[in-house]
Amino acid sequence: MIPRYQRILFWSLAAGIFLMAAFLLHGCQQAQKRLAALTDTTPIAAPTTASTEDITLYLASDADASISPTTESLALPQEPALRARALLEHLLAAYALPNSAHPLQSGPAVDDVFLLADPAPQSQALQSQSSSHRQPGQLAVINLRGSFINNHPSGIQVEALTVQSIIGTLHAALPQITAIRFLVDGQPHDTLAGHADLLHTYPATDTAAKPTPPTEN
């Protein structure tokens, strides 16, 4: 006959083994739930992309020194500063395409665009409106990349056309911009490639068939 203390010890060990098995089973179930949560196949909303819209690009032609408005369908961000940057990147990238009428070297051109309150006086057109209808203008500060400046062709006409193309395109797409300035790698820079003045504050206007922008003497 098995002694009583041995039976007690046996059932105590059996109970311990049972409890340990139950604890391990519960732990496995919890781990499976956490793993399932990590691999949940619930569809995640796809990132929304901007719908295309008709945008006017002011494209330069070296052959006749002209700026011609051209409409393209583009998908652009709605936030104004991001919109301006994406627009200018598309514009300047177009000049690196084969058969471009205003050939420029390919590569990133615009590091950023900042939109600030325009400190300059309102234009005569705005001054002629009643004060209740005046809209505050914005100064667009375009930070160009040094690589774009270093590789830009030098010449009064070719530099002026690039500047006019940028100004006209921004004016058409973002009418709240009333003035435009340029930086290069975050710093003031004298000229685009020896001629077009980048220290000048340009009025944002329709630049098709407009006179050459200021050049540095």
mmCIF file with all atom_site columns, C-alpha atoms in Angstrom:
data_model
loop_
_atom_site.group_PDB
_atom_site.id
_atom_site.type_symbol
_atom_site.label_atom_id
_atom_site.label_alt_id
_atom_site.label_comp_id
_atom_site.label_asym_id
_atom_site.label_entity_id
_atom_site.label_seq_id
_atom_site.pdbx_PDB_ins_code
_atom_site.Cartn_x
_atom_site.Cartn_y
_atom_site.Cartn_z
_atom_site.occupancy
_atom_site.B_iso_or_equiv
_atom_site.pdbx_formal_charge
_atom_site.auth_seq_id
_atom_site.auth_comp_id
_atom_site.auth_asym_id
_atom_site.auth_atom_id
_atom_site.pdbx_PDB_model_num
ATOM 1   C CA . MET A 1 1   ? 0.000   0.000   0.000   1.00 0.00 ? 1   MET A CA 1
ATOM 2   C CA . ILE A 1 2   ? 1.293   3.460   -0.968  1.00 0.00 ? 2   ILE A CA 1
ATOM 3   C CA . PRO A 1 3   ? 1.980   5.611   2.052   1.00 0.00 ? 3   PRO A CA 1
ATOM 4   C CA . ARG A 1 4   ? -0.324  8.580   2.552   1.00 0.00 ? 4   ARG A CA 1
ATOM 5   C CA . TYR A 1 5   ? 2.431   11.189  2.275   1.00 0.00 ? 5   TYR A CA 1
ATOM 6   C CA . GLN A 1 6   ? 3.467   9.776   -1.121  1.00 0.00 ? 6   GLN A CA 1
ATOM 7   C CA . ARG A 1 7   ? -0.092  10.038  -2.413  1.00 0.00 ? 7   ARG A CA 1
ATOM 8   C CA . ILE A 1 8   ? -0.251  13.653  -1.220  1.00 0.00 ? 8   ILE A CA 1
ATOM 9   C CA . LEU A 1 9   ? 3.076   14.396  -2.901  1.00 0.00 ? 9   LEU A CA 1
ATOM 10  C CA . PHE A 1 10  ? 1.916   12.725  -6.147  1.00 0.00 ? 10  PHE A CA 1
ATOM 11  C CA . TRP A 1 11  ? -1.328  14.682  -6.345  1.00 0.00 ? 11  TRP A CA 1
ATOM 12  C CA . SER A 1 12  ? 0.489   17.891  -5.424  1.00 0.00 ? 12  SER A CA 1
ATOM 13  C CA . LEU A 1 13  ? 2.927   17.368  -8.290  1.00 0.00 ? 13  LEU A CA 1
ATOM 14  C CA . ALA A 1 14  ? 0.080   16.476  -10.645 1.00 0.00 ? 14  ALA A CA 1
ATOM 15  C CA . ALA A 1 15  ? -1.778  19.637  -9.679  1.00 0.00 ? 15  ALA A CA 1
ATOM 16  C CA . GLY A 1 16  ? 1.375   21.696  -10.200 1.00 0.00 ? 16  GLY A CA 1
ATOM 17  C CA . ILE A 1 17  ? 1.920   20.182  -13.626 1.00 0.00 ? 17  ILE A CA 1
ATOM 18  C CA . PHE A 1 18  ? -1.693  20.868  -14.544 1.00 0.00 ? 18  PHE A CA 1
ATOM 19  C CA . LEU A 1 19  ? -1.470  24.483  -13.409 1.00 0.00 ? 19  LEU A CA 1
ATOM 20  C CA . MET A 1 20  ? 1.807   24.974  -15.271 1.00 0.00 ? 20  MET A CA 1
ATOM 21  C CA . ALA A 1 21  ? 0.266   23.513  -18.437 1.00 0.00 ? 21  ALA A CA 1
ATOM 22  C CA . ALA A 1 22  ? -2.761  25.803  -18.089 1.00 0.00 ? 22  ALA A CA 1
ATOM 23  C CA . PHE A 1 23  ? -0.438  28.822  -17.607 1.00 0.00 ? 23  PHE A CA 1
ATOM 24  C CA . LEU A 1 24  ? 1.616   27.924  -20.682 1.00 0.00 ? 24  LEU A CA 1
ATOM 25  C CA . LEU A 1 25  ? -1.514  27.390  -22.759 1.00 0.00 ? 25  LEU A CA 1
ATOM 26  C CA . HIS A 1 26  ? -2.853  30.794  -21.727 1.00 0.00 ? 26  HIS A CA 1
ATOM 27  C CA . GLY A 1 27  ? 0.490   32.392  -22.586 1.00 0.00 ? 27  GLY A CA 1
ATOM 28  C CA . CYS A 1 28  ? 0.480   30.783  -26.025 1.00 0.00 ? 28  CYS A CA 1
ATOM 29  C CA . GLN A 1 29  ? -3.041  32.036  -26.681 1.00 0.00 ? 29  GLN A CA 1
ATOM 30  C CA . GLN A 1 30  ? -2.074  35.595  -25.698 1.00 0.00 ? 30  GLN A CA 1
ATOM 31  C CA . ALA A 1 31  ? 0.998   35.445  -27.942 1.00 0.00 ? 31  ALA A CA 1
ATOM 32  C CA . GLN A 1 32  ? -1.132  34.253  -30.854 1.00 0.00 ? 32  GLN A CA 1
ATOM 33  C CA . LYS A 1 33  ? -3.537  37.148  -30.319 1.00 0.00 ? 33  LYS A CA 1
ATOM 34  C CA . ARG A 1 34  ? -0.685  39.683  -30.334 1.00 0.00 ? 34  ARG A CA 1
ATOM 35  C CA . LEU A 1 35  ? 0.766   38.119  -33.479 1.00 0.00 ? 35  LEU A CA 1
ATOM 36  C CA . ALA A 1 36  ? -2.627  38.233  -35.153 1.00 0.00 ? 36  ALA A CA 1
ATOM 37  C CA . ALA A 1 37  ? -2.923  41.908  -34.259 1.00 0.00 ? 37  ALA A CA 1
ATOM 38  C CA . LEU A 1 38  ? 0.443   42.613  -35.897 1.00 0.00 ? 38  LEU A CA 1
ATOM 39  C CA . THR A 1 39  ? -0.524  40.746  -39.046 1.00 0.00 ? 39  THR A CA 1
ATOM 40  C CA . ASP A 1 40  ? -4.067  42.044  -39.173 1.00 0.00 ? 40  ASP A CA 1
ATOM 41  C CA . THR A 1 41  ? -5.195  42.046  -42.765 1.00 0.00 ? 41  THR A CA 1
ATOM 42  C CA . THR A 1 42  ? -7.751  44.783  -42.237 1.00 0.00 ? 42  THR A CA 1
ATOM 43  C CA . PRO A 1 43  ? -7.384  47.014  -45.304 1.00 0.00 ? 43  PRO A CA 1
ATOM 44  C CA . ILE A 1 44  ? -5.545  50.273  -44.625 1.00 0.00 ? 44  ILE A CA 1
ATOM 45  C CA . ALA A 1 45  ? -6.776  53.302  -46.473 1.00 0.00 ? 45  ALA A CA 1
ATOM 46  C CA . ALA A 1 46  ? -4.496  53.944  -49.405 1.00 0.00 ? 46  ALA A CA 1
ATOM 47  C CA . PRO A 1 47  ? -2.717  57.295  -49.408 1.00 0.00 ? 47  PRO A CA 1
ATOM 48  C CA . THR A 1 48  ? -4.771  59.840  -51.237 1.00 0.00 ? 48  THR A CA 1
ATOM 49  C CA . THR A 1 49  ? -3.236  61.281  -54.357 1.00 0.00 ? 49  THR A CA 1
ATOM 50  C CA . ALA A 1 50  ? -4.030  64.670  -55.729 1.00 0.00 ? 50  ALA A CA 1
ATOM 51  C CA . SER A 1 51  ? -6.339  64.612  -58.720 1.00 0.00 ? 51  SER A CA 1
ATOM 52  C CA . THR A 1 52  ? -5.008  66.065  -61.923 1.00 0.00 ? 52  THR A CA 1
ATOM 53  C CA . GLU A 1 53  ? -5.872  69.611  -62.885 1.00 0.00 ? 53  GLU A CA 1
ATOM 54  C CA . ASP A 1 54  ? -5.106  71.930  -65.756 1.00 0.00 ? 54  ASP A CA 1
ATOM 55  C CA . ILE A 1 55  ? -2.043  74.040  -64.985 1.00 0.00 ? 55  ILE A CA 1
ATOM 56  C CA . THR A 1 56  ? -0.497  76.758  -67.143 1.00 0.00 ? 56  THR A CA 1
ATOM 57  C CA . LEU A 1 57  ? 3.266   76.521  -67.596 1.00 0.00 ? 57  LEU A CA 1
ATOM 58  C CA . TYR A 1 58  ? 5.118   79.480  -69.033 1.00 0.00 ? 58  TYR A CA 1
ATOM 59  C CA . LEU A 1 59  ? 7.621   77.755  -71.301 1.00 0.00 ? 59  LEU A CA 1
ATOM 60  C CA . ALA A 1 60  ? 10.673  79.519  -72.714 1.00 0.00 ? 60  ALA A CA 1
ATOM 61  C CA . SER A 1 61  ? 12.014  79.208  -76.241 1.00 0.00 ? 61  SER A CA 1
ATOM 62  C CA . ASP A 1 62  ? 15.602  80.200  -77.016 1.00 0.00 ? 62  ASP A CA 1
ATOM 63  C CA . ALA A 1 63  ? 14.922  80.365  -80.755 1.00 0.00 ? 63  ALA A CA 1
ATOM 64  C CA . ASP A 1 64  ? 12.766  83.492  -80.587 1.00 0.00 ? 64  ASP A CA 1
ATOM 65  C CA . ALA A 1 65  ? 13.349  84.555  -76.951 1.00 0.00 ? 65  ALA A CA 1
ATOM 66  C CA . SER A 1 66  ? 9.667   83.985  -76.175 1.00 0.00 ? 66  SER A CA 1
ATOM 67  C CA . ILE A 1 67  ? 7.634   82.801  -73.213 1.00 0.00 ? 67  ILE A CA 1
ATOM 68  C CA . SER A 1 68  ? 4.520   80.877  -74.195 1.00 0.00 ? 68  SER A CA 1
ATOM 69  C CA . PRO A 1 69  ? 1.713   79.773  -71.848 1.00 0.00 ? 69  PRO A CA 1
ATOM 70  C CA . THR A 1 70  ? 1.052   76.051  -72.250 1.00 0.00 ? 70  THR A CA 1
ATOM 71  C CA . THR A 1 71  ? -1.623  74.045  -70.431 1.00 0.00 ? 71  THR A CA 1
ATOM 72  C CA . GLU A 1 72  ? -0.797  70.646  -68.930 1.00 0.00 ? 72  GLU A CA 1
ATOM 73  C CA . SER A 1 73  ? -2.694  68.290  -66.645 1.00 0.00 ? 73  SER A CA 1
ATOM 74  C CA . LEU A 1 74  ? -0.733  67.779  -63.437 1.00 0.00 ? 74  LEU A CA 1
ATOM 75  C CA . ALA A 1 75  ? -1.349  66.332  -59.985 1.00 0.00 ? 75  ALA A CA 1
ATOM 76  C CA . LEU A 1 76  ? -0.086  68.873  -57.463 1.00 0.00 ? 76  LEU A CA 1
ATOM 77  C CA . PRO A 1 77  ? -0.314  69.189  -53.673 1.00 0.00 ? 77  PRO A CA 1
ATOM 78  C CA . GLN A 1 78  ? -2.905  71.638  -52.372 1.00 0.00 ? 78  GLN A CA 1
ATOM 79  C CA . GLU A 1 79  ? -0.683  73.220  -49.706 1.00 0.00 ? 79  GLU A CA 1
ATOM 80  C CA . PRO A 1 80  ? 0.600   76.380  -51.459 1.00 0.00 ? 80  PRO A CA 1
ATOM 81  C CA . ALA A 1 81  ? 4.324   76.126  -50.669 1.00 0.00 ? 81  ALA A CA 1
ATOM 82  C CA . LEU A 1 82  ? 4.480   72.437  -51.599 1.00 0.00 ? 82  LEU A CA 1
ATOM 83  C CA . ARG A 1 83  ? 2.401   73.187  -54.677 1.00 0.00 ? 83  ARG A CA 1
ATOM 84  C CA . ALA A 1 84  ? 4.833   75.901  -55.776 1.00 0.00 ? 84  ALA A CA 1
ATOM 85  C CA . ARG A 1 85  ? 7.856   73.650  -55.294 1.00 0.00 ? 85  ARG A CA 1
ATOM 86  C CA . ALA A 1 86  ? 6.333   70.695  -57.172 1.00 0.00 ? 86  ALA A CA 1
ATOM 87  C CA . LEU A 1 87  ? 5.238   73.005  -59.972 1.00 0.00 ? 87  LEU A CA 1
ATOM 88  C CA . LEU A 1 88  ? 8.694   74.538  -60.419 1.00 0.00 ? 88  LEU A CA 1
ATOM 89  C CA . GLU A 1 89  ? 10.397  71.141  -60.297 1.00 0.00 ? 89  GLU A CA 1
ATOM 90  C CA . HIS A 1 90  ? 8.100   69.967  -63.094 1.00 0.00 ? 90  HIS A CA 1
ATOM 91  C CA . LEU A 1 91  ? 8.694   73.147  -65.081 1.00 0.00 ? 91  LEU A CA 1
ATOM 92  C CA . LEU A 1 92  ? 12.481  73.016  -64.872 1.00 0.00 ? 92  LEU A CA 1
ATOM 93  C CA . ALA A 1 93  ? 12.579  69.251  -65.450 1.00 0.00 ? 93  ALA A CA 1
ATOM 94  C CA . ALA A 1 94  ? 10.724  69.846  -68.733 1.00 0.00 ? 94  ALA A CA 1
ATOM 95  C CA . TYR A 1 95  ? 13.731  71.827  -69.967 1.00 0.00 ? 95  TYR A CA 1
ATOM 96  C CA . ALA A 1 96  ? 15.955  68.749  -69.572 1.00 0.00 ? 96  ALA A CA 1
ATOM 97  C CA . LEU A 1 97  ? 13.813  66.679  -71.938 1.00 0.00 ? 97  LEU A CA 1
ATOM 98  C CA . PRO A 1 98  ? 15.042  65.897  -75.464 1.00 0.00 ? 98  PRO A CA 1
ATOM 99  C CA . ASN A 1 99  ? 14.136  68.566  -78.020 1.00 0.00 ? 99  ASN A CA 1
ATOM 100 C CA . SER A 1 100 ? 13.530  71.162  -75.299 1.00 0.00 ? 100 SER A CA 1
ATOM 101 C CA . ALA A 1 101 ? 13.250  74.663  -76.729 1.00 0.00 ? 101 ALA A CA 1
ATOM 102 C CA . HIS A 1 102 ? 15.195  75.959  -73.711 1.00 0.00 ? 102 HIS A CA 1
ATOM 103 C CA . PRO A 1 103 ? 17.706  73.196  -72.876 1.00 0.00 ? 103 PRO A CA 1
ATOM 104 C CA . LEU A 1 104 ? 18.873  72.941  -69.270 1.00 0.00 ? 104 LEU A CA 1
ATOM 105 C CA . GLN A 1 105 ? 20.804  70.199  -67.539 1.00 0.00 ? 105 GLN A CA 1
ATOM 106 C CA . SER A 1 106 ? 18.748  67.587  -65.727 1.00 0.00 ? 106 SER A CA 1
ATOM 107 C CA . GLY A 1 107 ? 18.755  67.200  -61.965 1.00 0.00 ? 107 GLY A CA 1
ATOM 108 C CA . PRO A 1 108 ? 17.034  68.652  -58.895 1.00 0.00 ? 108 PRO A CA 1
ATOM 109 C CA . ALA A 1 109 ? 16.660  72.403  -59.225 1.00 0.00 ? 109 ALA A CA 1
ATOM 110 C CA . VAL A 1 110 ? 14.476  73.660  -56.367 1.00 0.00 ? 110 VAL A CA 1
ATOM 111 C CA . ASP A 1 111 ? 15.322  72.875  -52.760 1.00 0.00 ? 111 ASP A CA 1
ATOM 112 C CA . ASP A 1 112 ? 12.307  74.636  -51.272 1.00 0.00 ? 112 ASP A CA 1
ATOM 113 C CA . VAL A 1 113 ? 9.797   77.444  -51.685 1.00 0.00 ? 113 VAL A CA 1
ATOM 114 C CA . PHE A 1 114 ? 8.778   79.688  -48.785 1.00 0.00 ? 114 PHE A CA 1
ATOM 115 C CA . LEU A 1 115 ? 5.675   81.858  -48.868 1.00 0.00 ? 115 LEU A CA 1
ATOM 116 C CA . LEU A 1 116 ? 5.839   84.955  -46.673 1.00 0.00 ? 116 LEU A CA 1
ATOM 117 C CA . ALA A 1 117 ? 3.729   88.040  -46.248 1.00 0.00 ? 117 ALA A CA 1
ATOM 118 C CA . ASP A 1 118 ? 4.779   90.483  -48.972 1.00 0.00 ? 118 ASP A CA 1
ATOM 119 C CA . PRO A 1 119 ? 6.178   93.563  -47.205 1.00 0.00 ? 119 PRO A CA 1
ATOM 120 C CA . ALA A 1 120 ? 6.091   95.630  -50.400 1.00 0.00 ? 120 ALA A CA 1
ATOM 121 C CA . PRO A 1 121 ? 3.248   98.125  -51.001 1.00 0.00 ? 121 PRO A CA 1
ATOM 122 C CA . GLN A 1 122 ? 0.208   96.841  -52.828 1.00 0.00 ? 122 GLN A CA 1
ATOM 123 C CA . SER A 1 123 ? 0.198   97.207  -56.585 1.00 0.00 ? 123 SER A CA 1
ATOM 124 C CA . GLN A 1 124 ? -1.765  99.997  -58.205 1.00 0.00 ? 124 GLN A CA 1
ATOM 125 C CA . ALA A 1 125 ? -4.432  97.505  -59.231 1.00 0.00 ? 125 ALA A CA 1
ATOM 126 C CA . LEU A 1 126 ? -4.953  96.454  -55.645 1.00 0.00 ? 126 LEU A CA 1
ATOM 127 C CA . GLN A 1 127 ? -4.795  100.030 -54.381 1.00 0.00 ? 127 GLN A CA 1
ATOM 128 C CA . SER A 1 128 ? -7.617  100.972 -56.727 1.00 0.00 ? 128 SER A CA 1
ATOM 129 C CA . GLN A 1 129 ? -9.891  98.435  -55.070 1.00 0.00 ? 129 GLN A CA 1
ATOM 130 C CA . SER A 1 130 ? -11.823 99.212  -51.924 1.00 0.00 ? 130 SER A CA 1
ATOM 131 C CA . SER A 1 131 ? -9.928  98.277  -48.786 1.00 0.00 ? 131 SER A CA 1
ATOM 132 C CA . SER A 1 132 ? -12.575 95.696  -47.879 1.00 0.00 ? 132 SER A CA 1
ATOM 133 C CA . HIS A 1 133 ? -11.740 93.697  -51.031 1.00 0.00 ? 133 HIS A CA 1
ATOM 134 C CA . ARG A 1 134 ? -7.940  93.824  -50.793 1.00 0.00 ? 134 ARG A CA 1
ATOM 135 C CA . GLN A 1 135 ? -6.181  90.495  -50.386 1.00 0.00 ? 135 GLN A CA 1
ATOM 136 C CA . PRO A 1 136 ? -2.774  90.396  -48.686 1.00 0.00 ? 136 PRO A CA 1
ATOM 137 C CA . GLY A 1 137 ? -0.078  89.403  -51.135 1.00 0.00 ? 137 GLY A CA 1
ATOM 138 C CA . GLN A 1 138 ? 2.633   86.814  -50.578 1.00 0.00 ? 138 GLN A CA 1
ATOM 139 C CA . LEU A 1 139 ? 6.350   86.905  -51.280 1.00 0.00 ? 139 LEU A CA 1
ATOM 140 C CA . ALA A 1 140 ? 7.616   83.629  -52.736 1.00 0.00 ? 140 ALA A CA 1
ATOM 141 C CA . VAL A 1 141 ? 11.222  82.917  -51.776 1.00 0.00 ? 141 VAL A CA 1
ATOM 142 C CA . ILE A 1 142 ? 12.589  80.242  -54.122 1.00 0.00 ? 142 ILE A CA 1
ATOM 143 C CA . ASN A 1 143 ? 15.612  78.398  -52.766 1.00 0.00 ? 143 ASN A CA 1
ATOM 144 C CA . LEU A 1 144 ? 17.457  77.037  -55.797 1.00 0.00 ? 144 LEU A CA 1
ATOM 145 C CA . ARG A 1 145 ? 20.064  74.307  -55.570 1.00 0.00 ? 145 ARG A CA 1
ATOM 146 C CA . GLY A 1 146 ? 23.689  75.240  -56.145 1.00 0.00 ? 146 GLY A CA 1
ATOM 147 C CA . SER A 1 147 ? 24.043  72.414  -58.662 1.00 0.00 ? 147 SER A CA 1
ATOM 148 C CA . PHE A 1 148 ? 21.301  73.978  -60.802 1.00 0.00 ? 148 PHE A CA 1
ATOM 149 C CA . ILE A 1 149 ? 23.056  77.371  -60.724 1.00 0.00 ? 149 ILE A CA 1
ATOM 150 C CA . ASN A 1 150 ? 26.473  75.880  -61.473 1.00 0.00 ? 150 ASN A CA 1
ATOM 151 C CA . ASN A 1 151 ? 25.186  74.024  -64.534 1.00 0.00 ? 151 ASN A CA 1
ATOM 152 C CA . HIS A 1 152 ? 22.913  76.723  -65.946 1.00 0.00 ? 152 HIS A CA 1
ATOM 153 C CA . PRO A 1 153 ? 23.994  78.114  -69.338 1.00 0.00 ? 153 PRO A CA 1
ATOM 154 C CA . SER A 1 154 ? 25.442  81.613  -69.166 1.00 0.00 ? 154 SER A CA 1
ATOM 155 C CA . GLY A 1 155 ? 24.020  84.436  -71.256 1.00 0.00 ? 155 GLY A CA 1
ATOM 156 C CA . ILE A 1 156 ? 21.686  87.385  -70.882 1.00 0.00 ? 156 ILE A CA 1
ATOM 157 C CA . GLN A 1 157 ? 18.870  85.876  -72.919 1.00 0.00 ? 157 GLN A CA 1
ATOM 158 C CA . VAL A 1 158 ? 18.971  82.283  -71.661 1.00 0.00 ? 158 VAL A CA 1
ATOM 159 C CA . GLU A 1 159 ? 19.141  83.377  -68.014 1.00 0.00 ? 159 GLU A CA 1
ATOM 160 C CA . ALA A 1 160 ? 16.375  85.933  -68.438 1.00 0.00 ? 160 ALA A CA 1
ATOM 161 C CA . LEU A 1 161 ? 14.115  83.331  -70.034 1.00 0.00 ? 161 LEU A CA 1
ATOM 162 C CA . THR A 1 162 ? 14.577  80.954  -67.117 1.00 0.00 ? 162 THR A CA 1
ATOM 163 C CA . VAL A 1 163 ? 13.669  83.674  -64.626 1.00 0.00 ? 163 VAL A CA 1
ATOM 164 C CA . GLN A 1 164 ? 10.674  84.809  -66.701 1.00 0.00 ? 164 GLN A CA 1
ATOM 165 C CA . SER A 1 165 ? 9.477   81.230  -67.057 1.00 0.00 ? 165 SER A CA 1
ATOM 166 C CA . ILE A 1 166 ? 9.544   80.727  -63.276 1.00 0.00 ? 166 ILE A CA 1
ATOM 167 C CA . ILE A 1 167 ? 7.810   84.032  -62.554 1.00 0.00 ? 167 ILE A CA 1
ATOM 168 C CA . GLY A 1 168 ? 5.049   83.567  -65.122 1.00 0.00 ? 168 GLY A CA 1
ATOM 169 C CA . THR A 1 169 ? 4.329   79.985  -64.053 1.00 0.00 ? 169 THR A CA 1
ATOM 170 C CA . LEU A 1 170 ? 4.046   80.872  -60.365 1.00 0.00 ? 170 LEU A CA 1
ATOM 171 C CA . HIS A 1 171 ? 1.880   83.900  -61.147 1.00 0.00 ? 171 HIS A CA 1
ATOM 172 C CA . ALA A 1 172 ? -0.560  81.806  -63.180 1.00 0.00 ? 172 ALA A CA 1
ATOM 173 C CA . ALA A 1 173 ? -0.850  78.952  -60.671 1.00 0.00 ? 173 ALA A CA 1
ATOM 174 C CA . LEU A 1 174 ? -0.729  80.915  -57.409 1.00 0.00 ? 174 LEU A CA 1
ATOM 175 C CA . PRO A 1 175 ? -2.243  84.365  -57.955 1.00 0.00 ? 175 PRO A CA 1
ATOM 176 C CA . GLN A 1 176 ? -1.813  85.246  -54.281 1.00 0.00 ? 176 GLN A CA 1
ATOM 177 C CA . ILE A 1 177 ? 1.933   85.524  -54.924 1.00 0.00 ? 177 ILE A CA 1
ATOM 178 C CA . THR A 1 178 ? 2.728   89.162  -55.657 1.00 0.00 ? 178 THR A CA 1
ATOM 179 C CA . ALA A 1 179 ? 6.546   89.132  -55.511 1.00 0.00 ? 179 ALA A CA 1
ATOM 180 C CA . ILE A 1 180 ? 9.358   86.625  -56.002 1.00 0.00 ? 180 ILE A CA 1
ATOM 181 C CA . ARG A 1 181 ? 12.894  86.428  -54.644 1.00 0.00 ? 181 ARG A CA 1
ATOM 182 C CA . PHE A 1 182 ? 15.645  83.882  -55.057 1.00 0.00 ? 182 PHE A CA 1
ATOM 183 C CA . LEU A 1 183 ? 18.154  82.188  -52.783 1.00 0.00 ? 183 LEU A CA 1
ATOM 184 C CA . VAL A 1 184 ? 20.797  79.620  -53.669 1.00 0.00 ? 184 VAL A CA 1
ATOM 185 C CA . ASP A 1 185 ? 21.486  76.908  -51.097 1.00 0.00 ? 185 ASP A CA 1
ATOM 186 C CA . GLY A 1 186 ? 19.761  79.106  -48.538 1.00 0.00 ? 186 GLY A CA 1
ATOM 187 C CA . GLN A 1 187 ? 21.922  82.166  -49.173 1.00 0.00 ? 187 GLN A CA 1
ATOM 188 C CA . PRO A 1 188 ? 21.596  85.329  -51.297 1.00 0.00 ? 188 PRO A CA 1
ATOM 189 C CA . HIS A 1 189 ? 23.333  84.929  -54.658 1.00 0.00 ? 189 HIS A CA 1
ATOM 190 C CA . ASP A 1 190 ? 24.263  87.612  -57.139 1.00 0.00 ? 190 ASP A CA 1
ATOM 191 C CA . THR A 1 191 ? 23.307  86.136  -60.517 1.00 0.00 ? 191 THR A CA 1
ATOM 192 C CA . LEU A 1 192 ? 21.882  83.043  -62.126 1.00 0.00 ? 192 LEU A CA 1
ATOM 193 C CA . ALA A 1 193 ? 24.935  82.397  -64.319 1.00 0.00 ? 193 ALA A CA 1
ATOM 194 C CA . GLY A 1 194 ? 26.594  85.776  -64.566 1.00 0.00 ? 194 GLY A CA 1
ATOM 195 C CA . HIS A 1 195 ? 23.744  87.986  -65.811 1.00 0.00 ? 195 HIS A CA 1
ATOM 196 C CA . ALA A 1 196 ? 20.180  87.596  -64.465 1.00 0.00 ? 196 ALA A CA 1
ATOM 197 C CA . ASP A 1 197 ? 20.027  89.360  -61.106 1.00 0.00 ? 197 ASP A CA 1
ATOM 198 C CA . LEU A 1 198 ? 19.035  87.029  -58.271 1.00 0.00 ? 198 LEU A CA 1
ATOM 199 C CA . LEU A 1 199 ? 19.230  89.764  -55.625 1.00 0.00 ? 199 LEU A CA 1
ATOM 200 C CA . HIS A 1 200 ? 16.321  91.589  -57.234 1.00 0.00 ? 200 HIS A CA 1
ATOM 201 C CA . THR A 1 201 ? 12.756  91.227  -55.963 1.00 0.00 ? 201 THR A CA 1
ATOM 202 C CA . TYR A 1 202 ? 10.617  90.485  -59.013 1.00 0.00 ? 202 TYR A CA 1
ATOM 203 C CA . PRO A 1 203 ? 6.925   91.363  -59.259 1.00 0.00 ? 203 PRO A CA 1
ATOM 204 C CA . ALA A 1 204 ? 4.798   88.301  -59.995 1.00 0.00 ? 204 ALA A CA 1
ATOM 205 C CA . THR A 1 205 ? 3.268   89.074  -63.372 1.00 0.00 ? 205 THR A CA 1
ATOM 206 C CA . ASP A 1 206 ? 2.305   87.523  -66.682 1.00 0.00 ? 206 ASP A CA 1
ATOM 207 C CA . THR A 1 207 ? 5.736   87.294  -68.321 1.00 0.00 ? 207 THR A CA 1
ATOM 208 C CA . ALA A 1 208 ? 4.661   86.295  -71.827 1.00 0.00 ? 208 ALA A CA 1
ATOM 209 C CA . ALA A 1 209 ? 6.313   88.791  -74.219 1.00 0.00 ? 209 ALA A CA 1
ATOM 210 C CA . LYS A 1 210 ? 7.612   90.851  -71.298 1.00 0.00 ? 210 LYS A CA 1
ATOM 211 C CA . PRO A 1 211 ? 10.941  92.748  -71.335 1.00 0.00 ? 211 PRO A CA 1
ATOM 212 C CA . THR A 1 212 ? 14.119  91.064  -70.120 1.00 0.00 ? 212 THR A CA 1
ATOM 213 C CA . PRO A 1 213 ? 14.428  90.958  -66.303 1.00 0.00 ? 213 PRO A CA 1
ATOM 214 C CA . PRO A 1 214 ? 17.141  93.027  -64.627 1.00 0.00 ? 214 PRO A CA 1
ATOM 215 C CA . THR A 1 215 ? 20.745  91.946  -65.097 1.00 0.00 ? 215 THR A CA 1
ATOM 216 C CA . GLU A 1 216 ? 23.725  92.693  -62.923 1.00 0.00 ? 216 GLU A CA 1
ATOM 217 C CA . ASN A 1 217 ? 25.963  95.374  -64.315 1.00 0.00 ? 217 ASN A CA 1
#
